[in-house]
């Protein structure tokens, strides 16, 4: 079960793609849904969005940034090795419909999460403008695929090594000025989603964001993933992960993502010591 | 009656235990178990009543005097067979049943002195059988060719699976987690119920032919109707009460406020108490407050103590008498230095500028008129607000029905709390060929009631597969 059948490195090895055998999940998964994985019995349960699925082949694809102990252990697994557990599909699927002109904004590995949604929006007949951001040109992922899934593609880099020199929000403001946009989908680091939402809120453009709080079970059983949306507590794993970007309390989310900062460091130190 | 009076005078067995000051910092089991001699002496206290009141107090009618007599006779494998007749998980029940309000609460000896220690003896017989490998596996009936899906591997699902595989059906358990056992593995801590006991019970089921599909969230990974399409003839839903209740107080999303489900799942299922050997972290509070007073609250409080807390307070809005936890858990918790702050209700949580919990505000309560449950209603004393400093709060005020599976199966009727409506005698639901039982039907109850419901449903499923709906 859960054998890795394909593995690719992206962004100079900082981002990894795994295609994994998971036939039951592949049959059911829809854009926007995620899985929870454990590389071994002692491993943490890690949520990752499915960047692609192949129901005929019975595989799912995840794309993740190596940020800590668990993603590092995933990254070390070779083709042929098996994940100990893969659970899903979890969360609500993105509601995809024809809205007219839409903008998809992606940053970091959020681009991987955004890709199936962008493709879905285009297939549903929308005119899709995509804005991708990364620190520099080498860390940008899925440019070709995103280009195919979009009508117009803008690239932004923090250091100006490719495309617009600056943030995705600069380009977004521009697009919102010039065109009549009915929906913005923004997926990426929390500050990015926060700033995008602030801009679109001012313009009154509906905005969907995908939240990534710390999770345990992913089935609504623990409440660890709670986020405040419009003053109400929601469980991101079952009520989300997508929410109305104008209503999310991003500062609370940023805080909660730092809950285990000291332990995460300890975990990495400990595994390096053992290696 | 001379014999009876003499028996009343023999003192009830005392369970050997790890000393409180030692065990409050380790995760090893607290009670150590009776020796053969202690068990036989205790068993000899039983009066072998003609109309045993204890059996009436047992939700699954275990032949209590029968198994006790076998222990008294030194026939330990005879004892376990008597137990297995009615109870598939005696090693678990001997440890976690609220005996004081069931069998032992009814025992005639308790009227004048102390009841027979039925729970200790049940545990003894089961541990003995596991240790010695005695007690024959039940004989599996000839294959019927019928396929049953059991959804959830808690005590109710395990009971259904065991009963039906023995009756010759082809049984597959679908479990959402990567491990079987339900609350027995993710909720109840190692120091109260060692996980290898649960694993041994599941291994027995596998030996009998039960198949297990882990990591299968029914409702998401596969629906009940898809299971029928795959060729299953009947389904049992035993998915428990897996939705935490919060109190909706200001500050409840601060870092440091956890549901008991999250806190205990991290500690038990993910073995966070062994971090960093295991990867999952857990908050190790110095000043811990647990809200609620049931078994779950006691488990959370005692876990926090074992994770190195300086102080652990159980804050409960009613009085001592109303604390719903088993008597033994309350007693053990107090011995370990857990403080009970009664007639007290939280009103809000305070945090620092990083969003971390620093304290909470509470109101003192007094008991007023009785409410619908017959218990005196706690009423707030105006102006009694005060602050408790704390860096970890575990909210243990109950659980509700998780809607994940039922949302995907709209033709199963629910009650107004979201629990599945199941016939109390058979477990039948409104959907053909689907049964339900345990916490998903009753709301959070007990292990033995979940198992009892499983047994009734297994009989009804067997009738359906051999006779019809
Ligand atoms: C629904 C969802 C979908 C996601 N999809 C993707 C994706 O497609 N690609 C991708 O690269 N990342 C994704 N993430 C984020 C990913 O789960 C975290 O990067 C990962 O858990 C980090 O684990 P670690 O042990 O490697 O790092 P750690 O050092 O443990 O943590 C690094 C940071 O990741 C976060 N984190 C840690 N543990 C968890 C956890 N159990 N659950 C969630 N976040 C955690 C914390 O904020 C932490 O500070 C997603 C998160 C969620 C909730
Ligand atoms: C911390 C704690 C302490 C307790 N202490 C005691 C005690 O001392 N004595 C006592 O008698 N009772 C105690 N209880 C209550 C008792 O454990 C429960 O009443 C009992 O476990 C209910 O059994 P169940 O089989 O209905 O469900 P559970 O034990 O809850 O098992 C349900 C299983 O179904 C799985 N599941 C859920 N959804 C799905 C899905 N969609 N697809 C597949 N699988 C799914 C879950 O992962 C779980 O494994 C305690 C409960 C807790 C939480
Ligand atoms: S009521 Fe007490 S004395 Fe009588 S049979 Fe039961 S355990 Fe024995
Ligand atoms: S991850 Fe546990 S409820 Fe969402």
PDB file of N, CA, C and O in Angstrom, chain B residues 288-339:
ATOM      1  N   UNK B 288      -1.599  23.435  35.046  1.00  0.00           N
ATOM      2  CA  UNK B 288      -2.595  22.885  34.134  1.00  0.00           C
ATOM      3  C   UNK B 288      -3.976  22.938  34.775  1.00  0.00           C
ATOM      4  O   UNK B 288      -4.117  22.686  35.972  1.00  0.00           O
ATOM      5  N   UNK B 289      -4.974  23.285  33.957  1.00  0.00           N
ATOM      6  CA  UNK B 289      -6.359  23.221  34.410  1.00  0.00           C
ATOM      7  C   UNK B 289      -7.115  22.304  33.463  1.00  0.00           C
ATOM      8  O   UNK B 289      -6.992  22.416  32.239  1.00  0.00           O
ATOM      9  N   UNK B 290      -7.870  21.369  34.035  1.00  0.00           N
ATOM     10  CA  UNK B 290      -8.723  20.499  33.241  1.00  0.00           C
ATOM     11  C   UNK B 290     -10.161  20.864  33.570  1.00  0.00           C
ATOM     12  O   UNK B 290     -10.528  20.955  34.744  1.00  0.00           O
ATOM     13  N   UNK B 291     -10.964  21.111  32.537  1.00  0.00           N
ATOM     14  CA  UNK B 291     -12.364  21.485  32.747  1.00  0.00           C
ATOM     15  C   UNK B 291     -13.248  20.264  32.555  1.00  0.00           C
ATOM     16  O   UNK B 291     -13.231  19.641  31.495  1.00  0.00           O
ATOM     17  N   UNK B 292     -14.034  19.905  33.578  1.00  0.00           N
ATOM     18  CA  UNK B 292     -14.886  18.726  33.523  1.00  0.00           C
ATOM     19  C   UNK B 292     -14.443  17.732  34.581  1.00  0.00           C
ATOM     20  O   UNK B 292     -13.378  17.909  35.192  1.00  0.00           O
ATOM     21  N   UNK B 293     -15.251  16.706  34.820  1.00  0.00           N
ATOM     22  CA  UNK B 293     -14.943  15.800  35.931  1.00  0.00           C
ATOM     23  C   UNK B 293     -15.292  14.353  35.632  1.00  0.00           C
ATOM     24  O   UNK B 293     -15.531  13.558  36.538  1.00  0.00           O
ATOM     25  N   UNK B 294     -15.335  13.994  34.347  1.00  0.00           N
ATOM     26  CA  UNK B 294     -15.592  12.608  33.980  1.00  0.00           C
ATOM     27  C   UNK B 294     -14.287  11.827  33.865  1.00  0.00           C
ATOM     28  O   UNK B 294     -13.212  12.327  34.206  1.00  0.00           O
ATOM     29  N   UNK B 295     -14.401  10.606  33.341  1.00  0.00           N
ATOM     30  CA  UNK B 295     -13.203   9.780  33.147  1.00  0.00           C
ATOM     31  C   UNK B 295     -12.212  10.476  32.222  1.00  0.00           C
ATOM     32  O   UNK B 295     -11.002  10.386  32.400  1.00  0.00           O
ATOM     33  N   UNK B 296     -12.751  11.144  31.212  1.00  0.00           N
ATOM     34  CA  UNK B 296     -11.892  11.818  30.247  1.00  0.00           C
ATOM     35  C   UNK B 296     -11.069  12.898  30.946  1.00  0.00           C
ATOM     36  O   UNK B 296      -9.863  13.029  30.725  1.00  0.00           O
ATOM     37  N   UNK B 297     -11.732  13.655  31.816  1.00  0.00           N
ATOM     38  CA  UNK B 297     -11.038  14.722  32.536  1.00  0.00           C
ATOM     39  C   UNK B 297      -9.948  14.143  33.435  1.00  0.00           C
ATOM     40  O   UNK B 297      -8.834  14.672  33.496  1.00  0.00           O
ATOM     41  N   UNK B 298     -10.258  13.054  34.122  1.00  0.00           N
ATOM     42  CA  UNK B 298      -9.250  12.444  34.999  1.00  0.00           C
ATOM     43  C   UNK B 298      -8.057  11.951  34.170  1.00  0.00           C
ATOM     44  O   UNK B 298      -6.907  12.087  34.579  1.00  0.00           O
ATOM     45  N   UNK B 299      -8.350  11.372  33.003  1.00  0.00           N
ATOM     46  CA  UNK B 299      -7.254  10.891  32.150  1.00  0.00           C
ATOM     47  C   UNK B 299      -6.372  12.051  31.704  1.00  0.00           C
ATOM     48  O   UNK B 299      -5.138  11.946  31.688  1.00  0.00           O
ATOM     49  N   UNK B 300      -7.002  13.176  31.359  1.00  0.00           N
ATOM     50  CA  UNK B 300      -6.231  14.338  30.904  1.00  0.00           C
ATOM     51  C   UNK B 300      -5.395  14.884  32.063  1.00  0.00           C
ATOM     52  O   UNK B 300      -4.212  15.188  31.904  1.00  0.00           O
ATOM     53  N   UNK B 301      -6.003  14.988  33.241  1.00  0.00           N
ATOM     54  CA  UNK B 301      -5.306  15.557  34.394  1.00  0.00           C
ATOM     55  C   UNK B 301      -4.100  14.696  34.774  1.00  0.00           C
ATOM     56  O   UNK B 301      -3.001  15.196  35.027  1.00  0.00           O
ATOM     57  N   UNK B 302      -4.317  13.395  34.785  1.00  0.00           N
ATOM     58  CA  UNK B 302      -3.235  12.497  35.211  1.00  0.00           C
ATOM     59  C   UNK B 302      -2.138  12.424  34.144  1.00  0.00           C
ATOM     60  O   UNK B 302      -0.962  12.231  34.455  1.00  0.00           O
ATOM     61  N   UNK B 303      -2.532  12.592  32.877  1.00  0.00           N
ATOM     62  CA  UNK B 303      -1.528  12.646  31.808  1.00  0.00           C
ATOM     63  C   UNK B 303      -0.670  13.901  31.970  1.00  0.00           C
ATOM     64  O   UNK B 303       0.562  13.849  31.871  1.00  0.00           O
ATOM     65  N   UNK B 304      -1.317  15.032  32.252  1.00  0.00           N
ATOM     66  CA  UNK B 304      -0.576  16.288  32.416  1.00  0.00           C
ATOM     67  C   UNK B 304       0.422  16.171  33.560  1.00  0.00           C
ATOM     68  O   UNK B 304       1.559  16.657  33.464  1.00  0.00           O
ATOM     69  N   UNK B 305       0.018  15.531  34.638  1.00  0.00           N
ATOM     70  CA  UNK B 305       0.924  15.337  35.776  1.00  0.00           C
ATOM     71  C   UNK B 305       2.136  14.522  35.335  1.00  0.00           C
ATOM     72  O   UNK B 305       3.280  14.838  35.639  1.00  0.00           O
ATOM     73  N   UNK B 306       1.860  13.478  34.555  1.00  0.00           N
ATOM     74  CA  UNK B 306       2.951  12.606  34.099  1.00  0.00           C
ATOM     75  C   UNK B 306       3.863  13.313  33.101  1.00  0.00           C
ATOM     76  O   UNK B 306       5.007  12.908  32.913  1.00  0.00           O
ATOM     77  N   UNK B 307       3.340  14.352  32.441  1.00  0.00           N
ATOM     78  CA  UNK B 307       4.179  15.100  31.497  1.00  0.00           C
ATOM     79  C   UNK B 307       4.926  16.226  32.204  1.00  0.00           C
ATOM     80  O   UNK B 307       5.469  17.116  31.559  1.00  0.00           O
ATOM     81  N   UNK B 308       4.926  16.207  33.540  1.00  0.00           N
ATOM     82  CA  UNK B 308       5.811  17.103  34.265  1.00  0.00           C
ATOM     83  C   UNK B 308       5.195  18.354  34.856  1.00  0.00           C
ATOM     84  O   UNK B 308       5.921  19.285  35.220  1.00  0.00           O
ATOM     85  N   UNK B 309       3.867  18.403  34.989  1.00  0.00           N
ATOM     86  CA  UNK B 309       3.245  19.612  35.541  1.00  0.00           C
ATOM     87  C   UNK B 309       3.627  19.814  37.004  1.00  0.00           C
ATOM     88  O   UNK B 309       3.855  18.854  37.736  1.00  0.00           O
ATOM     89  N   UNK B 310       3.699  21.103  37.411  1.00  0.00           N
ATOM     90  CA  UNK B 310       3.879  21.408  38.830  1.00  0.00           C
ATOM     91  C   UNK B 310       2.543  21.328  39.552  1.00  0.00           C
ATOM     92  O   UNK B 310       2.476  20.902  40.696  1.00  0.00           O
ATOM     93  N   UNK B 311       1.492  21.781  38.875  1.00  0.00           N
ATOM     94  CA  UNK B 311       0.185  21.713  39.513  1.00  0.00           C
ATOM     95  C   UNK B 311      -0.870  21.380  38.465  1.00  0.00           C
ATOM     96  O   UNK B 311      -0.791  21.845  37.321  1.00  0.00           O
ATOM     97  N   UNK B 312      -1.825  20.538  38.850  1.00  0.00           N
ATOM     98  CA  UNK B 312      -2.935  20.201  37.959  1.00  0.00           C
ATOM     99  C   UNK B 312      -4.233  20.373  38.742  1.00  0.00           C
ATOM    100  O   UNK B 312      -4.419  19.766  39.800  1.00  0.00           O
ATOM    101  N   UNK B 313      -5.113  21.221  38.213  1.00  0.00           N
ATOM    102  CA  UNK B 313      -6.410  21.464  38.862  1.00  0.00           C
ATOM    103  C   UNK B 313      -7.528  20.949  37.967  1.00  0.00           C
ATOM    104  O   UNK B 313      -7.537  21.217  36.767  1.00  0.00           O
ATOM    105  N   UNK B 314      -8.477  20.240  38.585  1.00  0.00           N
ATOM    106  CA  UNK B 314      -9.691  19.867  37.883  1.00  0.00           C
ATOM    107  C   UNK B 314     -10.758  20.868  38.305  1.00  0.00           C
ATOM    108  O   UNK B 314     -11.079  20.962  39.488  1.00  0.00           O
ATOM    109  N   UNK B 315     -11.245  21.656  37.353  1.00  0.00           N
ATOM    110  CA  UNK B 315     -12.244  22.674  37.667  1.00  0.00           C
ATOM    111  C   UNK B 315     -13.614  22.162  37.212  1.00  0.00           C
ATOM    112  O   UNK B 315     -13.805  21.817  36.044  1.00  0.00           O
ATOM    113  N   UNK B 316     -14.557  22.106  38.166  1.00  0.00           N
ATOM    114  CA  UNK B 316     -15.866  21.488  37.887  1.00  0.00           C
ATOM    115  C   UNK B 316     -16.952  22.347  38.500  1.00  0.00           C
ATOM    116  O   UNK B 316     -16.820  22.817  39.628  1.00  0.00           O
ATOM    117  N   UNK B 317     -18.045  22.519  37.763  1.00  0.00           N
ATOM    118  CA  UNK B 317     -19.050  23.484  38.227  1.00  0.00           C
ATOM    119  C   UNK B 317     -20.001  22.912  39.268  1.00  0.00           C
ATOM    120  O   UNK B 317     -20.694  23.663  39.940  1.00  0.00           O
ATOM    121  N   UNK B 318     -20.060  21.576  39.384  1.00  0.00           N
ATOM    122  CA  UNK B 318     -20.931  21.005  40.417  1.00  0.00           C
ATOM    123  C   UNK B 318     -20.090  20.592  41.625  1.00  0.00           C
ATOM    124  O   UNK B 318     -18.948  21.001  41.772  1.00  0.00           O
ATOM    125  N   UNK B 319     -20.656  19.724  42.478  1.00  0.00           N
ATOM    126  CA  UNK B 319     -19.930  19.350  43.694  1.00  0.00           C
ATOM    127  C   UNK B 319     -19.356  17.934  43.560  1.00  0.00           C
ATOM    128  O   UNK B 319     -19.574  17.236  42.567  1.00  0.00           O
ATOM    129  N   UNK B 320     -18.627  17.522  44.533  1.00  0.00           N
ATOM    130  CA  UNK B 320     -17.947  16.231  44.558  1.00  0.00           C
ATOM    131  C   UNK B 320     -18.873  15.069  44.177  1.00  0.00           C
ATOM    132  O   UNK B 320     -18.520  14.211  43.373  1.00  0.00           O
ATOM    133  N   UNK B 321     -20.071  15.051  44.777  1.00  0.00           N
ATOM    134  CA  UNK B 321     -20.987  13.911  44.559  1.00  0.00           C
ATOM    135  C   UNK B 321     -21.331  13.748  43.087  1.00  0.00           C
ATOM    136  O   UNK B 321     -21.622  12.651  42.635  1.00  0.00           O
ATOM    137  N   UNK B 322     -21.376  14.852  42.350  1.00  0.00           N
ATOM    138  CA  UNK B 322     -21.811  14.760  40.953  1.00  0.00           C
ATOM    139  C   UNK B 322     -20.672  14.418  40.000  1.00  0.00           C
ATOM    140  O   UNK B 322     -20.910  14.228  38.817  1.00  0.00           O
ATOM    141  N   UNK B 323     -19.440  14.351  40.475  1.00  0.00           N
ATOM    142  CA  UNK B 323     -18.332  14.077  39.548  1.00  0.00           C
ATOM    143  C   UNK B 323     -18.582  12.720  38.883  1.00  0.00           C
ATOM    144  O   UNK B 323     -18.692  11.713  39.580  1.00  0.00           O
ATOM    145  N   UNK B 324     -18.714  12.669  37.537  1.00  0.00           N
ATOM    146  CA  UNK B 324     -19.138  11.429  36.901  1.00  0.00           C
ATOM    147  C   UNK B 324     -18.041  10.361  36.719  1.00  0.00           C
ATOM    148  O   UNK B 324     -18.366   9.240  36.340  1.00  0.00           O
ATOM    149  N   UNK B 325     -16.801  10.651  37.017  1.00  0.00           N
ATOM    150  CA  UNK B 325     -15.742   9.657  36.773  1.00  0.00           C
ATOM    151  C   UNK B 325     -15.910   8.440  37.695  1.00  0.00           C
ATOM    152  O   UNK B 325     -16.544   8.523  38.745  1.00  0.00           O
ATOM    153  N   UNK B 326     -15.333   7.338  37.292  1.00  0.00           N
ATOM    154  CA  UNK B 326     -15.299   6.134  38.137  1.00  0.00           C
ATOM    155  C   UNK B 326     -14.662   6.502  39.477  1.00  0.00           C
ATOM    156  O   UNK B 326     -13.702   7.279  39.524  1.00  0.00           O
ATOM    157  N   UNK B 327     -15.146   5.870  40.531  1.00  0.00           N
ATOM    158  CA  UNK B 327     -14.623   6.145  41.874  1.00  0.00           C
ATOM    159  C   UNK B 327     -13.108   5.942  41.908  1.00  0.00           C
ATOM    160  O   UNK B 327     -12.363   6.744  42.481  1.00  0.00           O
ATOM    161  N   UNK B 328     -12.634   4.871  41.264  1.00  0.00           N
ATOM    162  CA  UNK B 328     -11.206   4.563  41.323  1.00  0.00           C
ATOM    163  C   UNK B 328     -10.354   5.654  40.668  1.00  0.00           C
ATOM    164  O   UNK B 328      -9.256   5.965  41.128  1.00  0.00           O
ATOM    165  N   UNK B 329     -10.902   6.248  39.592  1.00  0.00           N
ATOM    166  CA  UNK B 329     -10.123   7.292  38.898  1.00  0.00           C
ATOM    167  C   UNK B 329      -9.996   8.532  39.775  1.00  0.00           C
ATOM    168  O   UNK B 329      -8.945   9.174  39.827  1.00  0.00           O
ATOM    169  N   UNK B 330     -11.096   8.896  40.437  1.00  0.00           N
ATOM    170  CA  UNK B 330     -11.061  10.071  41.323  1.00  0.00           C
ATOM    171  C   UNK B 330     -10.053   9.841  42.435  1.00  0.00           C
ATOM    172  O   UNK B 330      -9.231  10.698  42.759  1.00  0.00           O
ATOM    173  N   UNK B 331     -10.119   8.658  42.999  1.00  0.00           N
ATOM    174  CA  UNK B 331      -9.233   8.288  44.094  1.00  0.00           C
ATOM    175  C   UNK B 331      -7.769   8.322  43.631  1.00  0.00           C
ATOM    176  O   UNK B 331      -6.911   8.937  44.269  1.00  0.00           O
ATOM    177  N   UNK B 332      -7.504   7.695  42.495  1.00  0.00           N
ATOM    178  CA  UNK B 332      -6.133   7.683  41.982  1.00  0.00           C
ATOM    179  C   UNK B 332      -5.644   9.097  41.669  1.00  0.00           C
ATOM    180  O   UNK B 332      -4.500   9.445  41.948  1.00  0.00           O
ATOM    181  N   UNK B 333      -6.518   9.898  41.104  1.00  0.00           N
ATOM    182  CA  UNK B 333      -6.122  11.259  40.737  1.00  0.00           C
ATOM    183  C   UNK B 333      -5.741  12.042  41.998  1.00  0.00           C
ATOM    184  O   UNK B 333      -4.704  12.708  42.043  1.00  0.00           O
ATOM    185  N   UNK B 334      -6.562  11.958  43.002  1.00  0.00           N
ATOM    186  CA  UNK B 334      -6.262  12.692  44.250  1.00  0.00           C
ATOM    187  C   UNK B 334      -4.959  12.215  44.865  1.00  0.00           C
ATOM    188  O   UNK B 334      -4.135  13.015  45.306  1.00  0.00           O
ATOM    189  N   UNK B 335      -4.764  10.905  44.859  1.00  0.00           N
ATOM    190  CA  UNK B 335      -3.507  10.357  45.405  1.00  0.00           C
ATOM    191  C   UNK B 335      -2.298  10.924  44.668  1.00  0.00           C
ATOM    192  O   UNK B 335      -1.229  11.072  45.244  1.00  0.00           O
ATOM    193  N   UNK B 336      -2.492  11.195  43.373  1.00  0.00           N
ATOM    194  CA  UNK B 336      -1.360  11.677  42.568  1.00  0.00           C
ATOM    195  C   UNK B 336      -1.179  13.186  42.675  1.00  0.00           C
ATOM    196  O   UNK B 336      -0.333  13.763  41.993  1.00  0.00           O
ATOM    197  N   UNK B 337      -1.984  13.823  43.499  1.00  0.00           N
ATOM    198  CA  UNK B 337      -1.787  15.252  43.744  1.00  0.00           C
ATOM    199  C   UNK B 337      -2.594  16.158  42.841  1.00  0.00           C
ATOM    200  O   UNK B 337      -2.305  17.341  42.727  1.00  0.00           O
ATOM    201  N   UNK B 338      -3.607  15.614  42.169  1.00  0.00           N
ATOM    202  CA  UNK B 338      -4.499  16.454  41.359  1.00  0.00           C
ATOM    203  C   UNK B 338      -5.460  17.146  42.325  1.00  0.00           C
ATOM    204  O   UNK B 338      -6.016  16.523  43.221  1.00  0.00           O
ATOM    205  N   UNK B 339      -5.637  18.464  42.104  1.00  0.00           N
ATOM    206  CA  UNK B 339      -6.466  19.237  43.012  1.00  0.00           C
ATOM    207  C   UNK B 339      -7.864  19.394  42.404  1.00  0.00           C
ATOM    208  O   UNK B 339      -7.984  19.692  41.213  1.00  0.00           O
TER     209      UNK B 339
END
